Amino acid sequence: MLWRARRSLAVAVAISAILLITVAAAALGSFDWFIEKINPSFREIVEPVEVYCEDQGIRMEVIGAQKYGNMAVVYLSLQDISGQNRLTEQTDFRDGFSIKMNPETQETSGQPVETVASSITWRKKLLYLDEERNTAYYEFNIEADSDSPLSDPLELGSFLIYFDEVKYEYEPISLSLSGIGETEAISVREDHVWGGTNVPDDLSVLAAALTPGYYAPMPHGKEDQWISNIGILDGKLHVQIGGYWNKEFGSSDATLFLMSPDGELIEWDYELRFLGDANHRLFDLEENGYKDAVYKYDEAVFTVDTEEMSDYILCFTGLVHSGVEGRWRVVANLSDTTQQMRIWTNHIVVEDYLFEHMTLSPLGLQVVGTYKGEECMAGGMALAIETVDGVIMLEGGGGSYNSQKQTFNWHWNTENPLDVATATAVIINGTRIPVK
């Protein structure tokens, strides 16, 4: 089994180009302005790029970047040019961000076949939000495994941009439980249950569920989620929440609670999840495909004194996201940095790890090797670079390991750019490995 730290991606497929424009340097927002204001220590290792693309009223621009082998640093901005000022400090790419890679090929019966998966790690940091221009500036640190190097030229893209997130925690639902009683139910089978939490092992006890419909709105006021139904079934309180299936933005799954008169929060016994068609009929998952689903229903089941329901308050915890789907793609043509890197092979054993191939660059260290034992804990090792001016500690990065082959491919990062020419050794958990 191949385990990947932080983020594993299928081999990247290039996003269709929308627009690619070279931008003339400007006093405000240019590379010189940005690097002096945000991170002047990186001036020597990052070059101006200043290319952007636009879609959905959002301009994504790579201001500056540099690639060192399979590691890269990118300074990127988002600007809302629609005039709606949709960007906030919570603006994020999440799983919509993509980085093109060039995986190695394998020969099979004389025909080259691309590997089906590769590992990449990226970390994003918001550096500055210009509220007047509604522009957010980010720093990305990117690392890819050696068998799936970053593309040349460097190509970045996104198809989702999250603007904001509103959090609701134990929010009361304006719904009186007084008079809630026995209600009609529909019969369900195991094939109707798409998922859930604390689901009983014997699903035969779950022979009934509430009929999907519309009972009341949620406190957040969004139309993509609602109280579908509520009632007593077999002496237990059932509360069903309805929502649209497979919707990227809007309301997240809600967690329901009952609040007792003394303020105690009562969790549900279990929760079931169903899918429904356009007519609110529950899917039999053996007969219907997920792609045909229109609605999703979460049904929470509580054990409570049904004779005293008026003393309880129904509340929920959840999130509401705003954002936009689009196609953004930028390509950065960068200069060759081979001369600024040190690459060497050795067979140094540190504890249960064999360090075989090392790449040192101004951004940090990449190591390829093998390990013994059931788990790879390379990410927890203490690494430092010995230089003629002193010792520089590295920060834990990311990477991947293959538990079957017991190989690992890991990266460690510098907080400030490293002058590779001054490096004399790598120190791993106290073991000194000379830089060749």
Coordinates of C-alpha atoms in Angstrom, one line a residue:
M1 CA 0.0 0.0 0.0
L2 CA 1.3 3.4 -0.9
W3 CA 0.8 6.0 1.8
R4 CA 1.2 9.7 1.0
A5 CA 1.7 12.5 3.5
R6 CA -0.6 15.4 3.4
R7 CA -1.8 15.2 -0.2
S8 CA -1.7 12.6 -2.9
L9 CA -2.9 13.5 -6.3
A10 CA -3.7 11.5 -9.5
V11 CA -1.3 12.4 -12.3
A12 CA -2.2 16.0 -13.0
V13 CA -4.2 16.7 -16.2
A14 CA -3.6 20.2 -17.5
I15 CA -6.5 22.6 -17.2
S16 CA -7.8 24.2 -20.4
A17 CA -6.2 27.5 -20.9
I18 CA -8.4 30.5 -20.3
L19 CA -6.0 33.4 -20.7
L20 CA -2.3 34.0 -20.3
I21 CA -1.0 37.5 -20.3
T22 CA 2.4 38.9 -19.6
V23 CA 2.0 41.9 -17.3
A24 CA 4.2 45.0 -17.4
A25 CA 5.7 45.8 -14.1
A26 CA 3.8 48.3 -12.0
A27 CA 4.6 50.1 -8.9
L28 CA 1.8 48.6 -6.9
G29 CA 1.5 44.8 -7.1
S30 CA 4.7 44.2 -9.2
F31 CA 7.4 41.8 -8.2
D32 CA 9.7 44.5 -6.8
W33 CA 6.9 46.0 -4.8
F34 CA 5.8 42.6 -3.5
I35 CA 9.2 41.2 -2.6
E36 CA 10.3 44.3 -0.7
K37 CA 7.0 44.5 1.2
I38 CA 6.4 40.8 1.9
N39 CA 9.6 38.7 1.9
P40 CA 12.8 40.5 0.8
S41 CA 15.0 37.6 2.0
F42 CA 13.8 35.6 -1.0
R43 CA 14.7 38.2 -3.6
E44 CA 17.9 36.3 -4.5
I45 CA 16.3 33.0 -5.1
V46 CA 13.0 33.9 -6.7
E47 CA 12.6 35.5 -10.2
P48 CA 9.8 37.8 -11.5
V49 CA 7.1 36.0 -13.4
E50 CA 4.1 38.3 -13.4
V51 CA 1.6 36.3 -15.5
Y52 CA -2.1 36.1 -14.7
C53 CA -5.4 34.6 -15.9
E54 CA -8.9 35.6 -15.2
D55 CA -12.2 33.8 -14.8
Q56 CA -15.4 34.4 -12.8
G57 CA -14.3 37.9 -11.9
I58 CA -11.2 36.6 -10.2
R59 CA -7.6 37.3 -11.4
M60 CA -5.0 34.7 -10.3
E61 CA -1.4 36.0 -10.8
V62 CA 2.0 34.4 -10.2
I63 CA 4.1 37.3 -9.2
G64 CA 7.3 35.5 -8.7
A65 CA 8.5 31.9 -8.5
Q66 CA 11.5 29.6 -8.7
K67 CA 11.8 25.8 -9.1
Y68 CA 14.8 23.8 -7.7
G69 CA 14.4 20.3 -8.9
N70 CA 11.3 18.9 -7.3
M71 CA 10.9 21.8 -4.9
A72 CA 9.4 25.2 -5.7
V73 CA 8.4 28.5 -4.0
V74 CA 5.6 30.5 -5.6
Y75 CA 4.3 33.9 -4.7
L76 CA 0.7 34.1 -6.0
S77 CA -2.1 36.6 -5.7
L78 CA -5.9 36.5 -6.1
Q79 CA -7.8 39.7 -6.9
D80 CA -11.5 40.2 -7.1
I81 CA -11.9 42.4 -10.2
S82 CA -15.7 42.1 -10.2
G83 CA -16.1 44.9 -7.7
Q84 CA -17.9 42.6 -5.2
N85 CA -14.9 42.4 -2.7
R86 CA -15.5 38.6 -2.2
L87 CA -12.0 37.8 -1.0
T88 CA -11.3 37.6 2.8
E89 CA -8.6 36.3 5.1
Q90 CA -10.4 32.9 4.9
T91 CA -10.2 32.7 1.1
D92 CA -8.7 29.3 0.2
F93 CA -8.1 26.9 -2.7
R94 CA -8.4 23.7 -0.7
D95 CA -8.7 20.6 -3.0
G96 CA -9.3 22.8 -6.1
F97 CA -5.6 23.7 -6.4
S98 CA -3.6 21.7 -9.0
I99 CA 0.1 21.5 -9.9
K100 CA 1.2 19.8 -13.1
M101 CA 3.7 17.0 -12.8
N102 CA 5.7 14.9 -15.3
P103 CA 5.6 11.3 -13.9
E104 CA 8.2 8.9 -15.1
T105 CA 7.1 6.3 -17.6
Q106 CA 7.5 2.5 -17.4
E107 CA 8.0 0.2 -20.3
T108 CA 5.3 -2.5 -20.7
S109 CA 5.5 -4.7 -23.8
G110 CA 7.5 -2.1 -25.5
Q111 CA 4.8 0.6 -24.9
P112 CA 5.4 3.5 -22.5
V113 CA 2.7 3.6 -19.8
E114 CA 2.4 6.5 -17.4
T115 CA 2.4 5.8 -13.7
V116 CA -1.2 6.2 -12.3
A117 CA -0.4 8.1 -9.1
S118 CA 2.1 10.5 -7.7
S119 CA 2.7 12.3 -4.5
I120 CA 3.0 16.0 -4.0
T121 CA 2.9 18.3 -1.0
W122 CA 2.1 22.0 -0.9
R123 CA 1.7 24.4 1.9
K124 CA 0.0 27.8 1.6
K125 CA 0.4 30.8 3.7
L126 CA -1.6 34.1 3.5
L127 CA 1.0 36.9 3.6
Y128 CA -1.1 40.0 3.1
L129 CA -4.7 41.0 2.3
D130 CA -5.0 44.3 0.6
E131 CA -8.6 45.3 1.5
E132 CA -8.6 48.4 -0.7
R133 CA -7.8 46.4 -3.9
N134 CA -9.4 43.2 -2.5
T135 CA -6.2 41.3 -3.3
A136 CA -4.8 38.4 -1.3
Y137 CA -1.1 37.5 -1.5
Y138 CA 0.1 34.0 -0.8
E139 CA 3.3 32.0 -0.5
F140 CA 3.3 28.4 -1.7
N141 CA 6.0 25.9 -0.9
I142 CA 5.7 22.9 -3.2
E143 CA 7.5 19.5 -3.1
A144 CA 7.1 16.6 -5.4
D145 CA 8.5 13.0 -5.3
S146 CA 11.5 12.4 -7.5
D147 CA 9.6 9.9 -9.7
S148 CA 7.0 12.6 -10.5
P149 CA 8.9 15.8 -10.9
L150 CA 7.3 19.2 -11.3
S151 CA 6.6 20.1 -14.9
D152 CA 8.9 22.4 -16.8
P153 CA 7.7 25.1 -17.2
L154 CA 6.0 25.2 -13.9
E155 CA 2.2 25.1 -14.3
L156 CA -0.4 25.9 -11.6
G157 CA -4.1 26.0 -11.8
S158 CA -7.4 25.9 -9.8
F159 CA -11.0 25.1 -10.4
L160 CA -12.4 26.0 -7.0
I161 CA -11.8 29.2 -4.9
Y162 CA -13.4 29.4 -1.5
F163 CA -14.3 33.0 -0.4
D164 CA -15.5 32.7 3.1
E165 CA -16.7 30.3 5.9
V166 CA -19.4 31.0 8.5
K167 CA -19.3 28.7 11.5
Y168 CA -22.4 27.8 13.5
E169 CA -21.9 26.1 16.8
Y170 CA -24.8 24.8 18.9
E171 CA -27.1 27.2 17.0
P172 CA -30.7 26.8 18.2
I173 CA -33.2 25.8 15.5
S174 CA -36.4 27.8 15.7
L175 CA -38.6 24.8 15.9
S176 CA -40.9 23.9 18.8
L177 CA -40.7 20.3 19.8
S178 CA -44.0 20.6 21.7
G179 CA -46.6 18.4 20.1
I180 CA -44.1 16.3 18.2
G181 CA -45.5 12.8 18.1
E182 CA -45.6 9.5 16.3
T183 CA -45.4 10.0 12.5
E184 CA -45.7 8.0 9.4
A185 CA -42.5 6.3 8.2
I186 CA -41.2 4.6 5.1
S187 CA -39.6 1.2 5.2
V188 CA -35.9 1.0 4.5
R189 CA -33.4 -1.8 3.8
E190 CA -29.7 -2.0 4.2
D191 CA -29.3 -1.2 0.5
H192 CA -30.9 2.2 1.2
V193 CA -28.3 3.2 3.7
W194 CA -25.5 5.1 2.0
G195 CA -23.5 5.8 5.2
G196 CA -23.8 7.1 8.8
T197 CA -22.3 7.2 12.2
N198 CA -22.6 4.7 15.1
V199 CA -24.7 2.6 12.7
P200 CA -25.9 -0.6 14.5
D201 CA -24.3 -3.7 13.3
D202 CA -27.7 -5.3 12.8
L203 CA -29.4 -3.1 10.3
S204 CA -32.6 -5.0 10.6
V205 CA -33.5 -2.8 13.6
L206 CA -33.5 0.2 11.2
A207 CA -36.6 -0.9 9.4
A208 CA -38.1 2.6 9.2
A209 CA -37.1 6.1 8.4
L210 CA -38.9 9.5 8.1
T211 CA -40.5 10.4 4.8
P212 CA -38.3 13.0 3.0
G213 CA -40.0 16.3 2.6
Y214 CA -39.7 19.9 3.8
Y215 CA -40.6 20.7 7.4
A216 CA -38.7 23.9 8.4
P217 CA -35.8 26.1 7.3
M218 CA -32.3 26.0 9.0
P219 CA -31.2 29.0 11.0
H220 CA -28.5 30.0 8.4
G221 CA -31.3 30.7 5.9
K222 CA -29.6 28.9 3.0
E223 CA -32.0 27.1 0.7
D224 CA -29.6 24.3 0.0
Q225 CA -30.3 22.7 3.4
W226 CA -33.5 22.3 5.4
I227 CA -35.3 20.3 8.1
S228 CA -36.8 17.6 6.0
N229 CA -38.9 15.9 8.6
I230 CA -39.2 15.2 12.4
G231 CA -41.2 12.8 14.5
I232 CA -41.3 9.9 16.9
L233 CA -40.7 6.4 15.6
D234 CA -40.6 3.4 17.9
G235 CA -40.3 5.6 21.0
K236 CA -37.2 7.5 19.6
L237 CA -37.0 11.1 18.2
H238 CA -36.0 11.1 14.6
V239 CA -34.8 14.4 12.9
Q240 CA -34.1 14.4 9.2
I241 CA -32.1 17.1 7.4
G242 CA -32.3 17.4 3.7
G243 CA -29.8 19.0 1.3
Y244 CA -28.5 18.9 -2.3
W245 CA -26.2 16.1 -3.1
N246 CA -22.6 16.7 -4.3
K247 CA -22.8 20.5 -4.0
E248 CA -19.4 22.1 -3.8
F249 CA -20.4 25.4 -2.0
G250 CA -23.0 26.1 0.5
S251 CA -24.0 24.3 3.7
S252 CA -21.8 21.5 5.1
D253 CA -23.2 18.5 6.8
A254 CA -24.9 19.5 10.1
T255 CA -24.5 17.8 13.4
L256 CA -27.6 17.9 15.5
F257 CA -28.0 18.1 19.3
L258 CA -30.8 18.3 21.8
M259 CA -30.3 20.8 24.6
S260 CA -32.0 19.9 27.9
P261 CA -33.6 22.4 30.2
D262 CA -30.4 22.6 32.3
G263 CA -28.3 23.3 29.2
E264 CA -26.8 19.8 28.8
L265 CA -26.2 18.8 25.2
I266 CA -27.5 15.4 24.2
E267 CA -26.0 13.7 21.2
W268 CA -27.8 11.3 18.9
D269 CA -27.6 7.6 19.3
Y270 CA -26.8 7.1 15.7
E271 CA -27.2 8.8 12.3
L272 CA -28.1 7.4 9.0
R273 CA -27.5 8.9 5.5
F274 CA -29.6 8.3 2.5
L275 CA -29.6 9.5 -1.1
G276 CA -32.7 10.5 -3.0
D277 CA -33.9 11.2 -6.6
A278 CA -35.6 14.3 -7.9
N279 CA -38.9 13.0 -6.5
H280 CA -37.4 12.6 -3.0
R281 CA -37.5 8.8 -3.2
L282 CA -34.7 7.0 -1.4
F283 CA -32.1 5.3 -3.6
D284 CA -31.6 1.5 -3.5
L285 CA -27.8 1.7 -3.9
E286 CA -27.7 -1.7 -5.7
E287 CA -30.1 -0.4 -8.4
N288 CA -29.1 3.2 -8.7
G289 CA -25.8 4.9 -9.3
Y290 CA -24.5 7.8 -7.2
K291 CA -24.4 10.1 -10.2
D292 CA -28.2 10.0 -10.4
A293 CA -28.7 11.3 -6.9
V294 CA -30.2 14.7 -6.4
Y295 CA -30.8 15.0 -2.7
K296 CA -29.0 13.8 0.5
Y297 CA -30.7 13.1 3.8
D298 CA -29.1 12.7 7.2
E299 CA -31.4 11.2 9.9
A300 CA -30.4 11.6 13.5
V301 CA -32.0 9.3 16.2
F302 CA -32.2 10.4 19.8
T303 CA -33.2 8.6 23.0
V304 CA -35.3 11.1 25.0
D305 CA -38.4 11.2 27.1
T306 CA -40.9 11.8 24.4
E307 CA -43.5 12.9 26.9
E308 CA -41.4 16.0 27.8
M309 CA -40.3 17.1 24.4
S310 CA -41.4 20.7 25.0
D311 CA -38.5 21.2 27.5
Y312 CA -35.8 20.5 24.9
I313 CA -34.3 22.7 22.2
L314 CA -33.0 21.3 18.9
C315 CA -29.7 22.9 17.8
F316 CA -27.0 22.2 15.2
T317 CA -23.3 22.7 14.5
G318 CA -22.1 23.2 10.9
L319 CA -20.5 25.4 8.3
V320 CA -21.6 27.5 5.3
H321 CA -19.1 28.1 2.5
S322 CA -19.2 30.6 -0.3
G323 CA -17.0 30.3 -3.4
V324 CA -16.9 30.0 -7.1
E325 CA -16.0 27.3 -9.6
G326 CA -13.9 28.3 -12.6
R327 CA -10.8 27.6 -14.6
W328 CA -7.6 29.3 -13.8
R329 CA -4.2 28.3 -15.2
V330 CA -0.9 30.1 -15.2
V331 CA 2.4 28.9 -16.7
A332 CA 5.8 30.2 -15.3
N333 CA 8.8 29.9 -17.6
L334 CA 11.7 29.8 -15.1
S335 CA 15.4 29.8 -15.6
D336 CA 17.6 26.8 -15.0
T337 CA 18.7 26.5 -11.3
T338 CA 20.8 23.4 -11.6
Q339 CA 24.0 25.3 -10.7
Q340 CA 22.4 26.3 -7.4
M341 CA 21.8 22.7 -6.2
R342 CA 24.0 20.0 -4.8
I343 CA 23.0 16.4 -5.7
W344 CA 24.8 13.4 -4.4
T345 CA 24.4 9.7 -3.5
N346 CA 25.6 7.9 -0.5
H347 CA 24.7 4.9 1.7
I348 CA 24.5 6.4 5.2
V349 CA 22.5 4.6 7.8
V350 CA 20.8 6.7 10.6
E351 CA 19.0 4.4 13.0
D352 CA 16.6 2.4 10.8
Y353 CA 16.9 4.7 7.8
L354 CA 19.2 4.4 4.8
F355 CA 19.8 7.8 3.1
E356 CA 20.7 7.0 -0.5
H357 CA 20.0 10.1 -2.6
M358 CA 20.1 13.7 -1.5
T359 CA 19.3 17.0 -3.2
L360 CA 20.2 20.3 -1.4
S361 CA 18.8 23.5 -2.7
P362 CA 18.1 27.0 -1.4
L363 CA 14.7 25.8 -0.4
G364 CA 15.8 22.8 1.7
L365 CA 16.7 19.1 1.4
Q366 CA 15.0 16.2 -0.4
V367 CA 16.0 12.6 0.6
V368 CA 15.2 9.3 -1.1
G369 CA 16.0 6.1 0.8
T370 CA 14.8 3.0 2.5
Y371 CA 13.7 2.1 6.1
K372 CA 13.2 -0.8 8.4
G373 CA 10.1 -1.5 10.6
E374 CA 6.4 -1.2 10.1
E375 CA 6.1 2.5 10.1
C376 CA 8.1 5.3 8.4
M377 CA 8.7 8.1 10.8
A378 CA 11.2 10.0 8.7
G379 CA 9.2 13.2 9.0
G380 CA 9.9 13.3 12.7
M381 CA 13.7 13.2 12.4
A382 CA 15.7 16.3 13.3
L383 CA 17.6 17.7 10.3
A384 CA 20.1 20.6 10.1
I385 CA 22.5 22.0 7.5
E386 CA 26.0 22.7 8.7
T387 CA 27.5 25.7 6.9
V388 CA 30.7 27.6 7.1
D389 CA 28.7 30.3 9.1
G390 CA 27.0 27.9 11.5
V391 CA 24.2 25.3 11.7
I392 CA 20.7 26.0 10.2
M393 CA 17.8 23.9 11.4
L394 CA 15.3 22.6 8.8
E395 CA 11.5 22.4 9.2
G396 CA 9.6 19.2 8.6
G397 CA 8.1 19.2 5.2
G398 CA 6.3 16.3 3.6
G399 CA 6.5 13.4 1.2
S400 CA 5.5 9.8 0.8
Y401 CA 6.6 6.3 1.7
N402 CA 5.8 2.9 0.2
S403 CA 5.2 0.4 3.0
Q404 CA 5.6 -2.6 0.6
K405 CA 8.9 -1.6 -0.8
Q406 CA 9.9 0.2 2.5
T407 CA 11.1 3.2 0.6
F408 CA 10.6 6.9 1.5
N409 CA 10.8 10.2 -0.3
W410 CA 10.9 13.1 2.1
H411 CA 11.5 16.9 2.1
W412 CA 12.7 19.3 4.7
N413 CA 12.4 23.1 4.3
T414 CA 14.4 26.2 5.3
E415 CA 12.8 29.2 6.9
N416 CA 15.1 31.5 5.0
P417 CA 17.0 30.8 1.7
L418 CA 20.0 28.6 2.1
D419 CA 23.3 29.5 0.4
V420 CA 24.1 26.0 -0.9
A421 CA 27.7 27.0 -1.6
T422 CA 28.4 27.4 2.1
A423 CA 27.0 24.0 3.1
T424 CA 29.5 21.5 4.5
A425 CA 27.3 18.7 5.9
V426 CA 23.8 17.5 6.6
I427 CA 23.1 16.5 10.3
I428 CA 20.4 13.9 10.8
N429 CA 19.5 13.1 14.4
G430 CA 23.1 14.0 15.3
T431 CA 24.7 12.0 12.5
R432 CA 26.9 14.1 10.3
I433 CA 26.8 13.4 6.5
P434 CA 29.3 15.5 4.5
V435 CA 28.0 17.4 1.5
K436 CA 29.7 16.1 -1.6

